Short mmCIF file of C-alpha atoms in Angstrom, two decimals:
data_model
loop_
_atom_site.label_atom_id
_atom_site.label_comp_id
_atom_site.label_asym_id
_atom_site.label_seq_id
_atom_site.Cartn_x
_atom_site.Cartn_y
_atom_site.Cartn_z
CA UNK A 190 -4.97 -0.92 -18.17
CA UNK A 191 -2.47 1.39 -19.88
CA UNK A 192 0.95 -0.26 -20.21
CA UNK A 193 3.53 2.52 -20.28
CA UNK A 194 6.16 0.15 -21.67
CA UNK A 195 4.17 0.02 -24.90
CA UNK A 196 3.96 3.83 -25.21
CA UNK A 197 6.50 6.16 -26.83
CA UNK A 198 8.48 8.19 -24.31
CA UNK A 199 8.36 11.92 -25.20
CA UNK A 200 10.17 13.51 -22.26
CA UNK A 201 9.94 14.22 -18.55
CA UNK A 202 10.52 16.95 -15.97
CA UNK A 203 10.09 17.48 -12.23
CA UNK A 204 9.08 20.31 -9.92
CA UNK A 205 7.60 20.87 -6.47
CA UNK A 206 4.16 22.39 -5.94
CA UNK A 207 5.63 25.50 -4.29
CA UNK A 208 7.36 26.36 -7.58
CA UNK A 209 3.97 26.66 -9.26
CA UNK A 210 1.86 28.38 -6.60
CA UNK A 211 4.46 31.08 -5.89
CA UNK A 212 4.24 32.35 -9.46
CA UNK A 213 2.01 35.44 -9.72
CA UNK A 214 -0.29 33.71 -12.24
CA UNK A 215 0.30 30.23 -10.72
CA UNK A 216 1.62 29.03 -14.06
CA UNK A 217 5.02 27.41 -14.62
CA UNK A 218 6.59 26.32 -17.91
CA UNK A 219 9.22 23.58 -17.69
CA UNK A 220 11.51 22.21 -20.39
CA UNK A 221 11.17 18.47 -20.92
CA UNK A 222 14.30 16.33 -21.07
CA UNK A 223 15.35 12.72 -21.51
CA UNK A 224 15.51 10.05 -18.82
CA UNK A 225 19.18 10.86 -18.19
CA UNK A 226 18.37 14.40 -17.13
CA UNK A 227 18.85 17.84 -18.72
CA UNK A 228 21.56 18.27 -21.34
CA UNK A 229 22.24 17.22 -24.87
CA UNK A 230 21.25 18.82 -28.15
CA UNK A 231 17.81 17.24 -28.54
CA UNK A 232 14.76 19.40 -27.89
CA UNK A 233 12.03 17.47 -26.03
CA UNK A 234 9.61 20.41 -25.94
CA UNK A 235 8.05 22.09 -22.92
CA UNK A 236 5.24 21.49 -20.44
CA UNK A 237 3.13 24.27 -18.87
CA UNK A 238 1.45 23.60 -15.53
CA UNK A 239 -1.27 25.84 -14.10
CA UNK A 240 -2.61 25.51 -10.54
CA UNK A 241 -6.02 26.63 -9.34
CA UNK A 242 -7.33 26.72 -5.80
CA UNK A 243 -10.83 25.37 -5.24
CA UNK A 244 -13.45 27.64 -3.70
CA UNK A 245 -14.01 25.09 -0.91
CA UNK A 246 -10.48 25.63 0.38
CA UNK A 247 -11.53 29.15 1.42
CA UNK A 248 -14.59 28.07 3.41
CA UNK A 249 -13.99 28.10 7.17
CA UNK A 250 -16.34 27.22 10.00
CA UNK A 251 -15.83 29.15 13.22
CA UNK A 252 -17.28 27.45 16.29
CA UNK A 253 -17.29 28.11 20.00
CA UNK A 254 -17.70 24.86 21.92
CA UNK A 255 -18.44 24.29 25.58
CA UNK A 256 -19.37 21.40 27.87
CA UNK A 257 -21.51 21.15 30.96
CA UNK A 258 -21.49 18.75 33.92
CA UNK A 259 -18.42 16.81 32.86
CA UNK A 260 -17.50 13.81 34.96
CA UNK A 261 -14.66 14.55 37.37
CA UNK A 262 -11.87 12.03 36.75
CA UNK A 263 -9.22 13.75 38.90
CA UNK A 264 -8.72 12.41 42.40
CA UNK A 265 -7.64 15.55 44.24
CA UNK A 266 -9.04 18.35 42.05
CA UNK A 267 -11.41 18.96 39.16
CA UNK A 268 -10.68 17.71 35.64
CA UNK A 269 -8.53 19.79 33.23
CA UNK A 270 -10.52 19.24 30.02
CA UNK A 271 -9.57 19.74 26.38
CA UNK A 272 -11.23 18.60 23.14
CA UNK A 273 -9.69 16.66 20.28
CA UNK A 274 -11.56 16.63 16.95
CA UNK A 275 -10.73 13.93 14.38
CA UNK A 276 -12.03 13.07 10.93
CA UNK A 277 -12.56 9.52 9.73
CA UNK A 278 -10.41 8.21 6.87
CA UNK A 279 -11.55 5.76 4.21
CA UNK A 280 -10.01 2.83 6.10
CA UNK A 281 -12.03 3.67 9.23
CA UNK A 282 -9.19 5.20 11.24
CA UNK A 283 -9.35 8.68 12.76
CA UNK A 284 -6.90 11.51 12.09
CA UNK A 285 -6.83 14.47 14.54
CA UNK A 286 -7.52 17.80 12.85
CA UNK A 287 -7.87 20.11 15.85
CA UNK A 288 -7.13 20.30 19.58
CA UNK A 289 -8.43 23.00 21.88
CA UNK A 290 -6.50 24.58 24.72
CA UNK A 291 -6.63 23.00 28.20
CA UNK A 292 -8.91 24.62 30.80
CA UNK A 293 -7.76 23.89 34.34
CA UNK A 294 -10.05 22.70 37.14
CA UNK A 295 -13.33 23.19 35.30
CA UNK A 296 -16.26 20.80 34.74
CA UNK A 297 -18.16 23.40 32.66
CA UNK A 298 -15.42 24.58 30.26
CA UNK A 299 -15.86 27.14 27.48
CA UNK A 300 -13.07 27.01 24.90
CA UNK A 301 -11.80 29.78 22.66
CA UNK A 302 -13.37 29.88 19.16
CA UNK A 303 -11.87 27.30 16.81
CA UNK A 304 -11.51 27.45 13.03
CA UNK A 305 -11.96 24.41 10.78
CA UNK A 306 -11.46 24.66 7.04
CA UNK A 307 -13.42 22.47 4.63
CA UNK A 308 -10.08 20.97 3.59
CA UNK A 309 -9.75 19.65 7.14
CA UNK A 310 -13.21 18.16 7.66
CA UNK A 311 -14.07 17.28 4.04
CA UNK A 312 -17.85 17.47 3.72
CA UNK A 313 -20.28 19.02 6.19
CA UNK A 314 -22.00 15.63 6.36
CA UNK A 315 -18.86 13.60 7.16
CA UNK A 316 -18.90 12.39 10.79
CA UNK A 317 -16.30 13.82 13.15
CA UNK A 318 -15.12 12.17 16.36
CA UNK A 319 -15.11 14.71 19.21
CA UNK A 320 -13.31 13.49 22.33
CA UNK A 321 -13.05 15.26 25.68
CA UNK A 322 -9.94 14.43 27.70
CA UNK A 323 -8.63 15.27 31.15
CA UNK A 324 -5.11 16.62 30.62
CA UNK A 325 -2.18 14.94 32.40
CA UNK A 326 1.33 16.35 32.10
CA UNK A 327 2.81 12.84 31.61
CA UNK A 328 0.87 12.51 28.35
CA UNK A 329 -1.53 9.84 29.67
CA UNK A 330 -4.69 11.87 29.14
CA UNK A 331 -7.91 10.32 30.48
CA UNK A 332 -10.95 10.11 28.19
CA UNK A 333 -13.91 11.83 29.88
CA UNK A 334 -16.37 11.17 27.06
CA UNK A 335 -16.86 11.32 23.29
CA UNK A 336 -19.45 11.69 20.56
CA UNK A 337 -19.79 11.52 16.75
CA UNK A 338 -21.22 14.58 15.00
CA UNK A 339 -20.85 16.03 11.52
CA UNK A 340 -20.38 19.77 10.97
CA UNK A 341 -24.02 19.92 9.80
CA UNK A 342 -25.18 18.30 13.03
CA UNK A 343 -23.05 20.71 15.08
CA UNK A 344 -24.68 23.58 13.18
CA UNK A 345 -28.13 22.15 14.08
CA UNK A 346 -27.12 21.95 17.75
CA UNK A 347 -26.35 25.66 17.61
CA UNK A 348 -29.64 26.54 15.88
CA UNK A 349 -31.70 24.42 18.27
CA UNK A 350 -29.68 25.60 21.28
CA UNK A 351 -29.52 21.99 22.39
CA UNK A 352 -26.72 19.80 23.72
CA UNK A 353 -25.39 16.37 22.75
CA UNK A 354 -24.68 13.72 25.38
CA UNK A 355 -21.13 12.50 25.79
CA UNK A 356 -20.63 8.74 25.61
CA UNK A 357 -18.02 6.67 27.44
CA UNK A 358 -17.23 3.49 25.47
CA UNK A 359 -16.31 0.39 27.47
CA UNK A 360 -13.93 -2.42 26.59
CA UNK A 361 -16.89 -4.83 26.39
CA UNK A 362 -18.45 -2.92 23.52
CA UNK A 363 -21.08 -1.28 25.71
CA UNK A 364 -21.51 2.46 25.91
CA UNK A 365 -22.34 4.53 28.98
CA UNK A 366 -24.38 7.68 28.33
CA UNK A 367 -23.03 10.46 30.53
CA UNK A 368 -24.90 13.43 31.96
CA UNK A 369 -22.19 15.70 30.55
CA UNK A 370 -23.12 17.46 27.30
CA UNK A 371 -21.46 19.34 24.45
CA UNK A 372 -22.96 22.67 23.29
CA UNK A 373 -22.17 24.87 20.27
CA UNK A 374 -22.37 28.48 21.51
CA UNK A 375 -21.34 29.98 18.18
CA UNK A 376 -21.38 28.75 14.58
CA UNK A 377 -20.29 30.98 11.69
CA UNK A 378 -19.52 29.80 8.18
CA UNK A 379 -17.55 32.28 6.12
CA UNK A 380 -15.06 32.66 3.30
CA UNK A 381 -11.54 33.42 4.49
CA UNK A 382 -8.37 34.37 2.66
CA UNK A 383 -6.30 31.26 2.04
CA UNK A 384 -2.59 30.67 2.50
CA UNK A 385 -2.13 30.93 -1.28
CA UNK A 386 -3.99 34.26 -1.37
CA UNK A 387 -1.23 35.73 0.77
CA UNK A 388 1.63 33.99 -1.06
CA UNK A 389 0.49 34.95 -4.56
CA UNK A 390 -0.09 38.56 -3.44
CA UNK A 391 3.55 39.00 -2.45
CA UNK A 392 3.96 37.65 1.07
CA UNK A 393 7.18 35.65 1.44
CA UNK A 394 8.45 32.97 3.80
CA UNK A 395 12.03 33.43 4.99
CA UNK A 396 13.77 30.11 5.71
CA UNK A 397 16.39 29.95 8.50
CA UNK A 398 18.38 26.99 9.80
CA UNK A 399 20.29 26.26 13.04
CA UNK A 400 22.52 23.18 13.36
CA UNK A 401 23.64 21.36 16.53
CA UNK A 402 27.44 21.24 16.95
CA UNK A 403 27.49 19.61 20.40
CA UNK A 404 29.83 16.74 21.20
CA UNK A 405 26.96 14.21 21.36
CA UNK A 406 27.08 14.06 17.55
CA UNK A 407 30.44 12.23 17.64
CA UNK A 408 33.67 13.22 15.87
CA UNK A 409 32.71 14.21 12.29
CA UNK A 410 35.53 12.23 10.66
CA UNK A 411 34.28 8.96 12.21
CA UNK A 412 31.73 7.02 10.16
CA UNK A 413 29.42 6.52 13.17
CA UNK A 414 29.17 10.30 13.70
CA UNK A 415 25.89 11.99 12.88
CA UNK A 416 28.00 14.71 11.22
CA UNK A 417 29.93 12.27 9.01
CA UNK A 418 30.09 13.46 5.38
CA UNK A 419 29.97 10.34 3.21
CA UNK A 420 32.31 10.61 0.17
CA UNK A 421 29.80 8.53 -1.81
CA UNK A 422 27.31 11.38 -1.59
CA UNK A 423 24.89 9.64 0.78
CA UNK A 424 23.32 12.35 2.95
CA UNK A 425 23.57 12.29 6.73
CA UNK A 426 20.49 13.19 8.81
CA UNK A 427 21.42 16.87 9.01
CA UNK A 428 21.90 17.14 5.26
CA UNK A 429 18.69 15.22 4.61
CA UNK A 430 16.61 17.56 6.79
CA UNK A 431 18.17 20.68 5.19
CA UNK A 432 17.54 19.40 1.67
CA UNK A 433 14.00 18.09 2.27
CA UNK A 434 12.72 21.27 3.90
CA UNK A 435 14.87 23.76 2.00
CA UNK A 436 14.08 22.49 -1.49
CA UNK A 437 10.35 23.01 -0.90
CA UNK A 438 10.35 26.24 1.08
CA UNK A 439 13.02 28.08 -0.95
CA UNK A 440 10.49 29.05 -3.62
CA UNK A 441 8.50 31.09 -1.10
CA UNK A 442 11.50 33.47 -0.75
CA UNK A 443 12.37 35.58 -3.81
CA UNK A 444 16.03 36.36 -3.02
CA UNK A 445 16.88 32.82 -1.77
CA UNK A 446 19.21 34.24 0.89
CA UNK A 447 18.90 32.20 4.08
CA UNK A 448 20.25 32.90 7.59
CA UNK A 449 22.27 29.86 8.75
CA UNK A 450 23.66 29.37 12.25
CA UNK A 451 25.36 26.75 14.39
CA UNK A 452 25.13 26.28 18.15
CA UNK A 453 26.97 24.36 20.86
CA UNK A 454 30.44 24.52 19.28
CA UNK A 455 33.78 26.32 19.70
CA UNK A 456 34.11 28.58 16.70
CA UNK A 457 37.04 29.62 14.58
CA UNK A 458 38.64 31.66 17.41
CA UNK A 459 38.02 28.99 20.08
CA UNK A 460 35.05 30.77 21.67
CA UNK A 461 32.10 28.61 22.82
CA UNK A 462 29.04 29.95 21.02
CA UNK A 463 25.36 29.06 21.03
CA UNK A 464 24.58 31.09 17.90
CA UNK A 465 27.39 31.55 15.37
CA UNK A 466 27.28 32.23 11.64
CA UNK A 467 27.60 28.91 9.85
CA UNK A 468 29.79 30.27 7.05
CA UNK A 469 32.44 31.60 9.46
CA UNK A 470 32.13 35.22 8.32
CA UNK A 471 30.32 38.30 9.61
CA UNK A 472 27.51 37.61 7.15
CA UNK A 473 24.86 35.27 8.55
CA UNK A 474 23.10 34.71 5.20
CA UNK A 475 24.08 32.16 2.56
CA UNK A 476 22.95 31.75 -1.04
CA UNK A 477 20.28 29.10 -1.50
CA UNK A 478 19.97 25.59 -0.12
CA UNK A 479 23.30 24.60 -1.64
CA UNK A 480 24.84 27.55 0.23
CA UNK A 481 23.55 26.08 3.51
CA UNK A 482 24.96 22.67 2.60
CA UNK A 483 28.37 24.13 1.68
CA UNK A 484 28.55 26.27 4.85
CA UNK A 485 27.63 23.25 6.99
CA UNK A 486 30.32 21.05 5.40
CA UNK A 487 32.91 23.82 5.82
CA UNK A 488 31.98 24.43 9.47
CA UNK A 489 32.65 20.78 10.31
CA UNK A 490 36.35 21.42 9.52
CA UNK A 491 36.56 24.66 11.52
CA UNK A 492 34.24 24.24 14.52
CA UNK A 493 35.09 22.08 17.55
CA UNK A 494 32.13 20.16 18.95
CA UNK A 495 31.35 21.12 22.56
CA UNK A 496 28.46 21.37 25.06
CA UNK A 497 25.82 22.18 26.37
CA UNK A 498 22.73 22.16 24.11
CA UNK A 499 21.01 25.56 24.24
CA UNK A 500 18.14 26.63 21.96
CA UNK A 501 17.18 29.97 23.46
CA UNK A 502 19.98 31.90 21.71
CA UNK A 503 19.06 30.91 18.14
CA UNK A 504 15.33 31.28 18.84
CA UNK A 505 15.93 34.79 20.21
CA UNK A 506 18.01 35.65 17.12
CA UNK A 507 15.25 34.45 14.77
CA UNK A 508 12.64 36.31 16.84
CA UNK A 509 14.71 39.50 16.64
CA UNK A 510 14.78 39.27 12.83
CA UNK A 511 11.03 38.62 12.69
CA UNK A 512 10.40 41.57 15.03
CA UNK A 513 12.53 43.91 12.92
CA UNK A 514 10.69 42.87 9.75
CA UNK A 515 7.34 43.49 11.45
CA UNK A 516 8.29 46.95 12.71
CA UNK A 517 9.54 47.89 9.24
CA UNK A 518 6.31 46.76 7.58
CA UNK A 519 8.03 43.96 5.63
CA UNK A 520 5.59 41.32 4.38
CA UNK A 521 7.54 38.24 5.48
CA UNK A 522 6.86 35.22 7.65
CA UNK A 523 9.84 33.35 9.11
CA UNK A 524 10.46 29.62 9.51
CA UNK A 525 13.38 28.42 11.66
CA UNK A 526 14.55 24.82 11.21
CA UNK A 527 16.51 23.58 14.26
CA UNK A 528 18.28 20.23 13.86
CA UNK A 529 19.50 18.72 17.12
CA UNK A 530 20.90 15.50 18.53
CA UNK A 531 19.79 15.61 22.15
CA UNK A 532 17.52 17.15 24.76
CA UNK A 533 17.94 20.71 25.96
CA UNK A 534 19.90 22.07 28.87
CA UNK A 535 18.00 25.37 28.86
CA UNK A 536 14.40 24.10 28.70
CA UNK A 537 12.90 26.98 30.74
CA UNK A 538 14.86 29.67 28.86
CA UNK A 539 13.73 28.07 25.59
CA UNK A 540 10.10 28.05 26.72
CA UNK A 541 10.40 31.73 27.70
CA UNK A 542 11.87 32.55 24.26
CA UNK A 543 9.08 30.61 22.49
CA UNK A 544 6.32 32.36 24.46
CA UNK A 545 7.81 35.75 23.53
CA UNK A 546 8.15 34.66 19.88
CA UNK A 547 4.51 33.48 19.69
CA UNK A 548 3.49 37.11 19.05
CA UNK A 549 5.72 37.30 15.96
CA UNK A 550 5.44 36.03 12.34
CA UNK A 551 7.58 32.98 13.15
CA UNK A 552 7.23 29.19 13.11
CA UNK A 553 9.84 26.73 14.38
CA UNK A 554 10.41 23.19 13.13
CA UNK A 555 12.63 21.05 15.35
CA UNK A 556 14.10 17.86 13.87
CA UNK A 557 15.64 15.37 16.31
CA UNK A 558 18.43 13.19 14.88
CA UNK A 559 20.01 10.12 16.47
CA UNK A 560 18.52 7.77 19.06
CA UNK A 561 18.05 10.10 22.04
CA UNK A 562 14.82 10.12 24.04
CA UNK A 563 13.18 13.30 22.75
CA UNK A 564 10.10 13.16 24.99
CA UNK A 565 11.11 16.53 26.44
CA UNK A 566 10.64 18.08 22.99
CA UNK A 567 6.93 17.21 23.06
CA UNK A 568 6.58 19.82 25.84
CA UNK A 569 7.67 22.50 23.34
CA UNK A 570 5.28 21.19 20.70
CA UNK A 571 1.85 22.10 22.04
CA UNK A 572 0.07 19.27 20.20
CA UNK A 573 -1.18 17.86 23.50
CA UNK A 574 -3.58 20.78 23.82
CA UNK A 575 -1.73 22.78 26.48
CA UNK A 576 0.02 25.96 25.35
CA UNK A 577 3.49 26.84 26.56
CA UNK A 578 3.79 28.94 29.69
CA UNK A 579 6.77 31.13 30.55
CA UNK A 580 8.51 31.37 33.93
CA UNK A 581 6.49 34.53 34.61
CA UNK A 582 3.17 32.73 33.98
CA UNK A 583 2.53 34.21 30.54
CA UNK A 584 0.81 31.77 28.13
CA UNK A 585 1.89 31.56 24.47
CA UNK A 586 -0.38 33.45 22.06
CA UNK A 587 -0.36 30.50 19.66
CA UNK A 588 1.47 27.25 18.94
CA UNK A 589 4.53 27.92 16.76
CA UNK A 590 6.52 24.68 17.23
CA UNK A 591 6.45 21.38 15.38
CA UNK A 592 8.79 18.56 16.47
CA UNK A 593 9.76 15.69 14.17
CA UNK A 594 11.99 12.75 15.24
CA UNK A 595 14.23 11.68 12.35
CA UNK A 596 13.76 8.05 13.44
CA UNK A 597 10.18 8.26 12.19
CA UNK A 598 11.39 9.83 8.95
CA UNK A 599 13.90 7.02 8.33
CA UNK A 600 11.29 4.37 9.13
CA UNK A 601 8.96 5.88 6.56
CA UNK A 602 6.29 6.90 9.11
CA UNK A 603 6.51 10.60 8.29
CA UNK A 604 8.15 13.10 5.95
CA UNK A 605 10.00 16.14 7.31
CA UNK A 606 8.35 18.26 4.62
CA UNK A 607 4.90 16.87 5.40
CA UNK A 608 5.37 17.61 9.09
CA UNK A 609 6.30 21.20 8.30
CA UNK A 610 3.62 21.87 5.70
CA UNK A 611 0.89 20.19 7.78
CA UNK A 612 1.02 22.96 10.39
CA UNK A 613 2.77 25.88 8.69
CA UNK A 614 -0.20 27.23 6.67
CA UNK A 615 -2.41 27.08 9.77
CA UNK A 616 0.18 28.85 11.93
CA UNK A 617 0.68 31.45 9.18
CA UNK A 618 -3.08 32.10 8.86
CA UNK A 619 -3.60 32.22 12.64
CA UNK A 620 -1.01 34.99 12.85
CA UNK A 621 -2.46 36.96 9.92
CA UNK A 622 -6.08 36.67 11.11
CA UNK A 623 -5.24 37.58 14.69
CA UNK A 624 -3.82 40.88 13.44
CA UNK A 625 -6.40 41.38 10.68
CA UNK A 626 -3.63 41.42 8.08
CA UNK A 627 -5.04 40.96 4.57
CA UNK A 628 -3.28 39.88 1.37
CA UNK A 629 -1.63 42.68 -0.59
CA UNK A 630 -3.63 44.45 -3.32
CA UNK A 631 -6.99 43.10 -2.08
#
C-alpha cells in the first residue's frame, strides 16, 4: 500500500533491456535526472543495473513427434497434417508456442525434430494443448484431433514407447476418442547456448530498413497521406515503425550504421527504382535511427511516388549483404524491416528471394500500414505451419518472415517491437544451431 505521492522523489532514468544485455558484463550505469529530463546543474546521482540470465532459459527439450492412423478429413485426398502446441495462460486461454511443418497426404506423419525452451513451456508439469490440423491454403484448417499433455507426460510416453489417443471435442461438450494416436519418437533434454550467450560474446545484429514509396501512400504534403510529416511532431505510421524497432535493436550493433533503402519511387534523376539509397547519395548507410528518420523525411521531398510494389529487389540486396558477411567470417545477423502500404505485385519473385535467403543469417519483419487487405502477406509469414516454396519447388530452410499489420498496433493489440522480438531470438538460434556455430570465446 505504498503511496508514491507521500515519498520524496530522488530522480529517474530510462533505458531499454537491449542496452543492458549488450554490455560485455551486462551492467549499465545511468545518470539520474529530474522529471523534466536531463539538464540543469543539479546532480541526482546514478543508478547501476545488472542483468543475469536464469539457468532455466538455457534448458531446451528436443522432441520428435509422430502420429498414426489419423482420421482422413479431406474429401479427394489424404489429410495434410501439422501440429500446433500451445501453453495455457493464467486466465485459461491458450497461446501457441510452436507449429510443425505440414506433411502432405499422410495419415501417419513424422515431423522434423522440434525444440522447446523452458521459457516457452514454463514448467515440465504445466499442461500443453497439442492440436493436429489438416492444412488448407485458405487458412481454414480443420481440427483432426487434440490432447493435453505436459512435457513430463510426453517424456513418459517416450520412455514407455506408448501413444496417447487424440480427442475430438464436440460443440455439445462431449468428446470423441479417436483411434489416431500421438507418439514421441525422441526426447532429449539438454542445455543450449542462449541468444544472450551469442550477443554478449560479440555477435551483432545489423538493422536495415526499406520504405514503400508507391503512389498508394497518397501525396506526402496532404494530411491524409500515410507519408504526411506532421509539423506538431506526431509520428506517421512509417516513422512510428522505424522508431519502435530501431530504438530497441540499435544497441545490438556497435557502429550504429544502418542500410536504408526506398522502393517503388522515381528517384532524384527520374528513374523508377525498386531499391534506392534513402539518403540520395552513393552511400546506402546512415548514422543511427535519427539518420534513418532524417533520410526518410528528405526523400519525401526528392522522390516521386510511383508503382508497382516490388519486394524482391530489397530482399535480394539484404540477402547479398548477409551472404558477403558470411563468406568473410563476420559475426553478424541481419534484420530487414520492410514497411509497406499494399499487397505485392511480385509475389512469386518475392517468395523465390525469401527461399534463397532462408539459408542466410537474415530475418525479415514486414509492417503493413494503412487499411489494405494484407491477407496475401500471411503467405510469406509461415506461421500457418507450411514453409515457403519457390517456383522451382525448393522449400525454405526455415521461417525468416514476421508480418505485423499496423492496424493491430494502433488498436493496442500488438507492439511492433514485441512482434519482432517474439520470433527473432528463435530464428537467430535456429540459424546458429543448424550450422553448429557457437558463441565466440567459448
